[in-house]
């Protein structure tokens, strides 16, 4: 089922997500719905807060990036078919020299900015089997993970840009909060919710 994506301004996007257990209600269905919602919006990642759930869960599929001919063929191969569910994730280390990449977010349509992140990340997480594992990722996979991980920490990519850039996009952000935006996928907006 395709879920509406929560727009910028909703307090759920600022909550630090709660850990969940295998008994979390309808977990398999929630994960399936999140993948379906992400694909419907042509995203490469989606975190539970973006569908209104303040829990530590996000899904990614970096396959769309594998077509990028500016990337080394080795990285294109890594990105192709890289699909993973992260439950109760915790980043334990970020390493390397920060690099910039133009990021966007399904909760903040039509806003893209360069964000600087470290290239290598060590993360502890469970997949759907709830077996804890620790893995190291780098390049664009690491970036997608960091972006989605920020969501379960209540952080948005717009928090990582300069104050000048923030001022320049202020009007756009206000419009998103008020639902004055158009995109190809279903969204729900905090101001519209409050007005009811």
PDB file of C-alpha atoms in Angstrom:
ATOM      1  CA  UNK A   1       0.000   0.000   0.000  1.00  0.00           C
ATOM      2  CA  UNK A   2       1.328   3.432  -0.907  1.00  0.00           C
ATOM      3  CA  UNK A   3       1.469   5.667   2.157  1.00  0.00           C
ATOM      4  CA  UNK A   4       1.344   9.471   2.146  1.00  0.00           C
ATOM      5  CA  UNK A   5       4.763  11.032   2.780  1.00  0.00           C
ATOM      6  CA  UNK A   6       4.908  13.516   5.644  1.00  0.00           C
ATOM      7  CA  UNK A   7       5.935  17.017   4.560  1.00  0.00           C
ATOM      8  CA  UNK A   8       8.494  19.365   6.107  1.00  0.00           C
ATOM      9  CA  UNK A   9       7.180  21.065   9.244  1.00  0.00           C
ATOM     10  CA  UNK A  10       5.519  18.015  10.783  1.00  0.00           C
ATOM     11  CA  UNK A  11       6.855  17.410  14.335  1.00  0.00           C
ATOM     12  CA  UNK A  12       7.259  13.652  13.647  1.00  0.00           C
ATOM     13  CA  UNK A  13      10.249  14.528  11.430  1.00  0.00           C
ATOM     14  CA  UNK A  14      11.982  16.051  14.485  1.00  0.00           C
ATOM     15  CA  UNK A  15      11.484  13.109  16.842  1.00  0.00           C
ATOM     16  CA  UNK A  16      14.301  10.726  17.698  1.00  0.00           C
ATOM     17  CA  UNK A  17      12.956   7.314  16.702  1.00  0.00           C
ATOM     18  CA  UNK A  18      12.287   4.571  19.245  1.00  0.00           C
ATOM     19  CA  UNK A  19      13.886   1.124  18.990  1.00  0.00           C
ATOM     20  CA  UNK A  20      11.420  -1.596  18.043  1.00  0.00           C
ATOM     21  CA  UNK A  21      11.144  -5.335  18.766  1.00  0.00           C
ATOM     22  CA  UNK A  22      10.110  -8.217  16.476  1.00  0.00           C
ATOM     23  CA  UNK A  23       6.627  -7.875  18.047  1.00  0.00           C
ATOM     24  CA  UNK A  24       6.133  -4.392  16.562  1.00  0.00           C
ATOM     25  CA  UNK A  25       2.583  -4.496  15.083  1.00  0.00           C
ATOM     26  CA  UNK A  26       2.380  -5.257  11.341  1.00  0.00           C
ATOM     27  CA  UNK A  27       6.150  -4.837  10.898  1.00  0.00           C
ATOM     28  CA  UNK A  28       6.460  -6.890   7.687  1.00  0.00           C
ATOM     29  CA  UNK A  29       3.523  -5.020   6.167  1.00  0.00           C
ATOM     30  CA  UNK A  30       4.965  -1.646   7.264  1.00  0.00           C
ATOM     31  CA  UNK A  31       8.314  -2.461   5.613  1.00  0.00           C
ATOM     32  CA  UNK A  32       6.606  -3.646   2.395  1.00  0.00           C
ATOM     33  CA  UNK A  33       4.488  -0.465   2.345  1.00  0.00           C
ATOM     34  CA  UNK A  34       7.599   1.683   2.847  1.00  0.00           C
ATOM     35  CA  UNK A  35       9.362   0.083  -0.138  1.00  0.00           C
ATOM     36  CA  UNK A  36       6.238   0.506  -2.275  1.00  0.00           C
ATOM     37  CA  UNK A  37       5.894   4.152  -1.184  1.00  0.00           C
ATOM     38  CA  UNK A  38       9.590   4.850  -1.886  1.00  0.00           C
ATOM     39  CA  UNK A  39       9.451   3.291  -5.378  1.00  0.00           C
ATOM     40  CA  UNK A  40       6.232   5.143  -6.196  1.00  0.00           C
ATOM     41  CA  UNK A  41       7.978   8.459  -5.375  1.00  0.00           C
ATOM     42  CA  UNK A  42      11.197   7.469  -7.229  1.00  0.00           C
ATOM     43  CA  UNK A  43      13.215   7.692  -4.016  1.00  0.00           C
ATOM     44  CA  UNK A  44      16.340   5.748  -3.061  1.00  0.00           C
ATOM     45  CA  UNK A  45      15.601   5.758   0.672  1.00  0.00           C
ATOM     46  CA  UNK A  46      12.688   6.229   3.054  1.00  0.00           C
ATOM     47  CA  UNK A  47      12.646   6.435   6.849  1.00  0.00           C
ATOM     48  CA  UNK A  48       9.707   5.561   9.098  1.00  0.00           C
ATOM     49  CA  UNK A  49       9.264   9.179  10.373  1.00  0.00           C
ATOM     50  CA  UNK A  50       8.578  10.166   6.739  1.00  0.00           C
ATOM     51  CA  UNK A  51       5.428   8.029   6.858  1.00  0.00           C
ATOM     52  CA  UNK A  52       4.502   9.300  10.317  1.00  0.00           C
ATOM     53  CA  UNK A  53       6.102   6.562  12.463  1.00  0.00           C
ATOM     54  CA  UNK A  54       8.617   7.721  15.110  1.00  0.00           C
ATOM     55  CA  UNK A  55      10.585   4.446  15.079  1.00  0.00           C
ATOM     56  CA  UNK A  56      14.147   3.431  14.144  1.00  0.00           C
ATOM     57  CA  UNK A  57      13.454   1.917  10.744  1.00  0.00           C
ATOM     58  CA  UNK A  58      14.505   2.884   7.234  1.00  0.00           C
ATOM     59  CA  UNK A  59      14.736   1.217   3.835  1.00  0.00           C
ATOM     60  CA  UNK A  60      17.046   1.928   0.926  1.00  0.00           C
ATOM     61  CA  UNK A  61      17.513   0.780  -2.650  1.00  0.00           C
ATOM     62  CA  UNK A  62      20.353   2.559  -4.455  1.00  0.00           C
ATOM     63  CA  UNK A  63      19.715   0.896  -7.848  1.00  0.00           C
ATOM     64  CA  UNK A  64      18.647   4.188  -9.576  1.00  0.00           C
ATOM     65  CA  UNK A  65      22.135   5.614  -8.899  1.00  0.00           C
ATOM     66  CA  UNK A  66      23.783   2.701 -10.743  1.00  0.00           C
ATOM     67  CA  UNK A  67      22.952   4.384 -14.096  1.00  0.00           C
ATOM     68  CA  UNK A  68      25.096   7.427 -13.253  1.00  0.00           C
ATOM     69  CA  UNK A  69      27.908   7.407 -15.785  1.00  0.00           C
ATOM     70  CA  UNK A  70      29.917   9.952 -13.769  1.00  0.00           C
ATOM     71  CA  UNK A  71      30.546   7.220 -11.186  1.00  0.00           C
ATOM     72  CA  UNK A  72      33.343   4.650 -11.424  1.00  0.00           C
ATOM     73  CA  UNK A  73      32.068   1.346 -12.879  1.00  0.00           C
ATOM     74  CA  UNK A  74      32.975  -0.455  -9.622  1.00  0.00           C
ATOM     75  CA  UNK A  75      30.669   1.861  -7.628  1.00  0.00           C
ATOM     76  CA  UNK A  76      27.917   1.539 -10.259  1.00  0.00           C
ATOM     77  CA  UNK A  77      28.086  -2.252  -9.731  1.00  0.00           C
ATOM     78  CA  UNK A  78      27.881  -1.836  -5.918  1.00  0.00           C
ATOM     79  CA  UNK A  79      24.846   0.456  -6.222  1.00  0.00           C
ATOM     80  CA  UNK A  80      22.968  -1.834  -8.606  1.00  0.00           C
ATOM     81  CA  UNK A  81      20.527  -3.954  -6.601  1.00  0.00           C
ATOM     82  CA  UNK A  82      21.736  -2.711  -3.211  1.00  0.00           C
ATOM     83  CA  UNK A  83      18.480  -3.005  -1.279  1.00  0.00           C
ATOM     84  CA  UNK A  84      18.398  -3.181   2.510  1.00  0.00           C
ATOM     85  CA  UNK A  85      16.178  -2.696   5.544  1.00  0.00           C
ATOM     86  CA  UNK A  86      17.755  -1.095   8.618  1.00  0.00           C
ATOM     87  CA  UNK A  87      16.105  -1.620  12.025  1.00  0.00           C
ATOM     88  CA  UNK A  88      17.357  -0.063  15.305  1.00  0.00           C
ATOM     89  CA  UNK A  89      20.400   1.309  13.470  1.00  0.00           C
ATOM     90  CA  UNK A  90      23.233   3.086  15.235  1.00  0.00           C
ATOM     91  CA  UNK A  91      26.136   4.711  13.400  1.00  0.00           C
ATOM     92  CA  UNK A  92      29.270   3.953  15.388  1.00  0.00           C
ATOM     93  CA  UNK A  93      31.837   5.693  13.185  1.00  0.00           C
ATOM     94  CA  UNK A  94      32.058   8.113  10.255  1.00  0.00           C
ATOM     95  CA  UNK A  95      35.477   8.435   8.639  1.00  0.00           C
ATOM     96  CA  UNK A  96      37.350  10.163   5.839  1.00  0.00           C
ATOM     97  CA  UNK A  97      37.380  13.597   4.290  1.00  0.00           C
ATOM     98  CA  UNK A  98      33.953  15.180   3.861  1.00  0.00           C
ATOM     99  CA  UNK A  99      32.659  15.446   0.302  1.00  0.00           C
ATOM    100  CA  UNK A 100      29.722  17.330  -1.158  1.00  0.00           C
ATOM    101  CA  UNK A 101      26.784  15.878  -3.035  1.00  0.00           C
ATOM    102  CA  UNK A 102      23.508  17.424  -4.130  1.00  0.00           C
ATOM    103  CA  UNK A 103      20.827  15.901  -1.879  1.00  0.00           C
ATOM    104  CA  UNK A 104      17.056  16.045  -1.905  1.00  0.00           C
ATOM    105  CA  UNK A 105      14.360  14.546   0.284  1.00  0.00           C
ATOM    106  CA  UNK A 106      10.870  13.189  -0.411  1.00  0.00           C
ATOM    107  CA  UNK A 107       9.574  15.149   2.619  1.00  0.00           C
ATOM    108  CA  UNK A 108      11.042  18.385   1.188  1.00  0.00           C
ATOM    109  CA  UNK A 109      10.039  18.345  -2.498  1.00  0.00           C
ATOM    110  CA  UNK A 110      11.758  20.669  -4.996  1.00  0.00           C
ATOM    111  CA  UNK A 111      14.580  21.566  -2.603  1.00  0.00           C
ATOM    112  CA  UNK A 112      18.081  20.294  -3.406  1.00  0.00           C
ATOM    113  CA  UNK A 113      21.315  21.447  -1.793  1.00  0.00           C
ATOM    114  CA  UNK A 114      24.927  20.310  -1.548  1.00  0.00           C
ATOM    115  CA  UNK A 115      25.504  18.475   1.723  1.00  0.00           C
ATOM    116  CA  UNK A 116      28.928  17.480   3.036  1.00  0.00           C
ATOM    117  CA  UNK A 117      29.307  14.068   4.642  1.00  0.00           C
ATOM    118  CA  UNK A 118      32.152  11.682   5.443  1.00  0.00           C
ATOM    119  CA  UNK A 119      32.627   8.930   2.832  1.00  0.00           C
ATOM    120  CA  UNK A 120      32.788   5.859   5.108  1.00  0.00           C
ATOM    121  CA  UNK A 121      30.341   4.784   7.768  1.00  0.00           C
ATOM    122  CA  UNK A 122      30.301   1.915  10.284  1.00  0.00           C
ATOM    123  CA  UNK A 123      26.776   1.030  11.344  1.00  0.00           C
ATOM    124  CA  UNK A 124      25.168  -1.492  13.696  1.00  0.00           C
ATOM    125  CA  UNK A 125      21.668  -2.566  12.684  1.00  0.00           C
ATOM    126  CA  UNK A 126      19.238  -5.451  12.336  1.00  0.00           C
ATOM    127  CA  UNK A 127      17.511  -6.599   9.189  1.00  0.00           C
ATOM    128  CA  UNK A 128      14.042  -8.144   9.416  1.00  0.00           C
ATOM    129  CA  UNK A 129      15.469 -11.200  11.212  1.00  0.00           C
ATOM    130  CA  UNK A 130      16.492  -8.938  14.148  1.00  0.00           C
ATOM    131  CA  UNK A 131      20.038 -10.365  14.188  1.00  0.00           C
ATOM    132  CA  UNK A 132      22.374  -7.476  15.053  1.00  0.00           C
ATOM    133  CA  UNK A 133      25.211  -6.929  12.587  1.00  0.00           C
ATOM    134  CA  UNK A 134      27.973  -4.364  12.141  1.00  0.00           C
ATOM    135  CA  UNK A 135      28.966  -3.333   8.609  1.00  0.00           C
ATOM    136  CA  UNK A 136      31.084  -0.707   6.869  1.00  0.00           C
ATOM    137  CA  UNK A 137      29.741   1.114   3.804  1.00  0.00           C
ATOM    138  CA  UNK A 138      31.250   3.827   1.663  1.00  0.00           C
ATOM    139  CA  UNK A 139      30.584   6.141  -1.261  1.00  0.00           C
ATOM    140  CA  UNK A 140      27.006   6.847  -2.302  1.00  0.00           C
ATOM    141  CA  UNK A 141      25.661   3.877  -0.329  1.00  0.00           C
ATOM    142  CA  UNK A 142      27.132   5.402   2.846  1.00  0.00           C
ATOM    143  CA  UNK A 143      25.591   8.771   1.960  1.00  0.00           C
ATOM    144  CA  UNK A 144      22.094   7.340   1.462  1.00  0.00           C
ATOM    145  CA  UNK A 145      22.451   5.494   4.781  1.00  0.00           C
ATOM    146  CA  UNK A 146      23.601   8.690   6.554  1.00  0.00           C
ATOM    147  CA  UNK A 147      20.706  10.695   5.070  1.00  0.00           C
ATOM    148  CA  UNK A 148      18.102   8.130   6.178  1.00  0.00           C
ATOM    149  CA  UNK A 149      19.819   7.615   9.538  1.00  0.00           C
ATOM    150  CA  UNK A 150      19.528  11.367  10.158  1.00  0.00           C
ATOM    151  CA  UNK A 151      15.751  10.972   9.775  1.00  0.00           C
ATOM    152  CA  UNK A 152      15.554   8.515  12.683  1.00  0.00           C
ATOM    153  CA  UNK A 153      17.609  11.010  14.723  1.00  0.00           C
ATOM    154  CA  UNK A 154      15.174  13.858  13.940  1.00  0.00           C
ATOM    155  CA  UNK A 155      17.648  15.583  11.585  1.00  0.00           C
ATOM    156  CA  UNK A 156      16.906  16.817   8.038  1.00  0.00           C
ATOM    157  CA  UNK A 157      19.431  17.509   5.288  1.00  0.00           C
ATOM    158  CA  UNK A 158      18.468  21.194   5.399  1.00  0.00           C
ATOM    159  CA  UNK A 159      19.981  21.299   8.923  1.00  0.00           C
ATOM    160  CA  UNK A 160      23.382  20.655   7.334  1.00  0.00           C
ATOM    161  CA  UNK A 161      23.518  23.607   4.943  1.00  0.00           C
ATOM    162  CA  UNK A 162      24.830  27.140   5.532  1.00  0.00           C
ATOM    163  CA  UNK A 163      22.631  29.739   7.210  1.00  0.00           C
ATOM    164  CA  UNK A 164      22.698  31.797   3.978  1.00  0.00           C
ATOM    165  CA  UNK A 165      21.345  28.845   1.977  1.00  0.00           C
ATOM    166  CA  UNK A 166      18.741  28.234   4.699  1.00  0.00           C
ATOM    167  CA  UNK A 167      17.543  31.828   4.339  1.00  0.00           C
ATOM    168  CA  UNK A 168      17.317  31.439   0.566  1.00  0.00           C
ATOM    169  CA  UNK A 169      15.029  28.389   0.836  1.00  0.00           C
ATOM    170  CA  UNK A 170      12.946  29.713   3.766  1.00  0.00           C
ATOM    171  CA  UNK A 171       9.956  30.581   1.548  1.00  0.00           C
ATOM    172  CA  UNK A 172       9.993  27.146  -0.134  1.00  0.00           C
ATOM    173  CA  UNK A 173      10.068  25.419   3.265  1.00  0.00           C
ATOM    174  CA  UNK A 174       7.171  27.558   4.518  1.00  0.00           C
ATOM    175  CA  UNK A 175       5.175  26.641   1.386  1.00  0.00           C
ATOM    176  CA  UNK A 176       5.823  22.925   1.972  1.00  0.00           C
ATOM    177  CA  UNK A 177       4.671  23.231   5.607  1.00  0.00           C
ATOM    178  CA  UNK A 178       1.456  24.822   4.320  1.00  0.00           C
ATOM    179  CA  UNK A 179       0.991  22.220   1.576  1.00  0.00           C
ATOM    180  CA  UNK A 180       1.590  24.737  -1.226  1.00  0.00           C
ATOM    181  CA  UNK A 181       3.647  22.383  -3.356  1.00  0.00           C
ATOM    182  CA  UNK A 182       2.948  19.915  -6.108  1.00  0.00           C
ATOM    183  CA  UNK A 183       4.645  16.582  -6.631  1.00  0.00           C
ATOM    184  CA  UNK A 184       3.814  13.291  -8.296  1.00  0.00           C
ATOM    185  CA  UNK A 185       3.287  11.375  -5.033  1.00  0.00           C
ATOM    186  CA  UNK A 186       0.860  11.581  -2.101  1.00  0.00           C
ATOM    187  CA  UNK A 187       1.880  13.804   0.792  1.00  0.00           C
ATOM    188  CA  UNK A 188       0.324  15.051   3.988  1.00  0.00           C
ATOM    189  CA  UNK A 189       1.110  18.410   5.485  1.00  0.00           C
ATOM    190  CA  UNK A 190       1.199  19.552   9.086  1.00  0.00           C
ATOM    191  CA  UNK A 191      -0.514  22.934   8.549  1.00  0.00           C
ATOM    192  CA  UNK A 192      -3.402  21.216   6.741  1.00  0.00           C
ATOM    193  CA  UNK A 193      -3.668  18.704   9.591  1.00  0.00           C
ATOM    194  CA  UNK A 194      -3.713  21.493  12.197  1.00  0.00           C
ATOM    195  CA  UNK A 195      -6.372  23.461  10.328  1.00  0.00           C
ATOM    196  CA  UNK A 196      -8.902  20.597  10.535  1.00  0.00           C
TER     197      UNK A 196
END
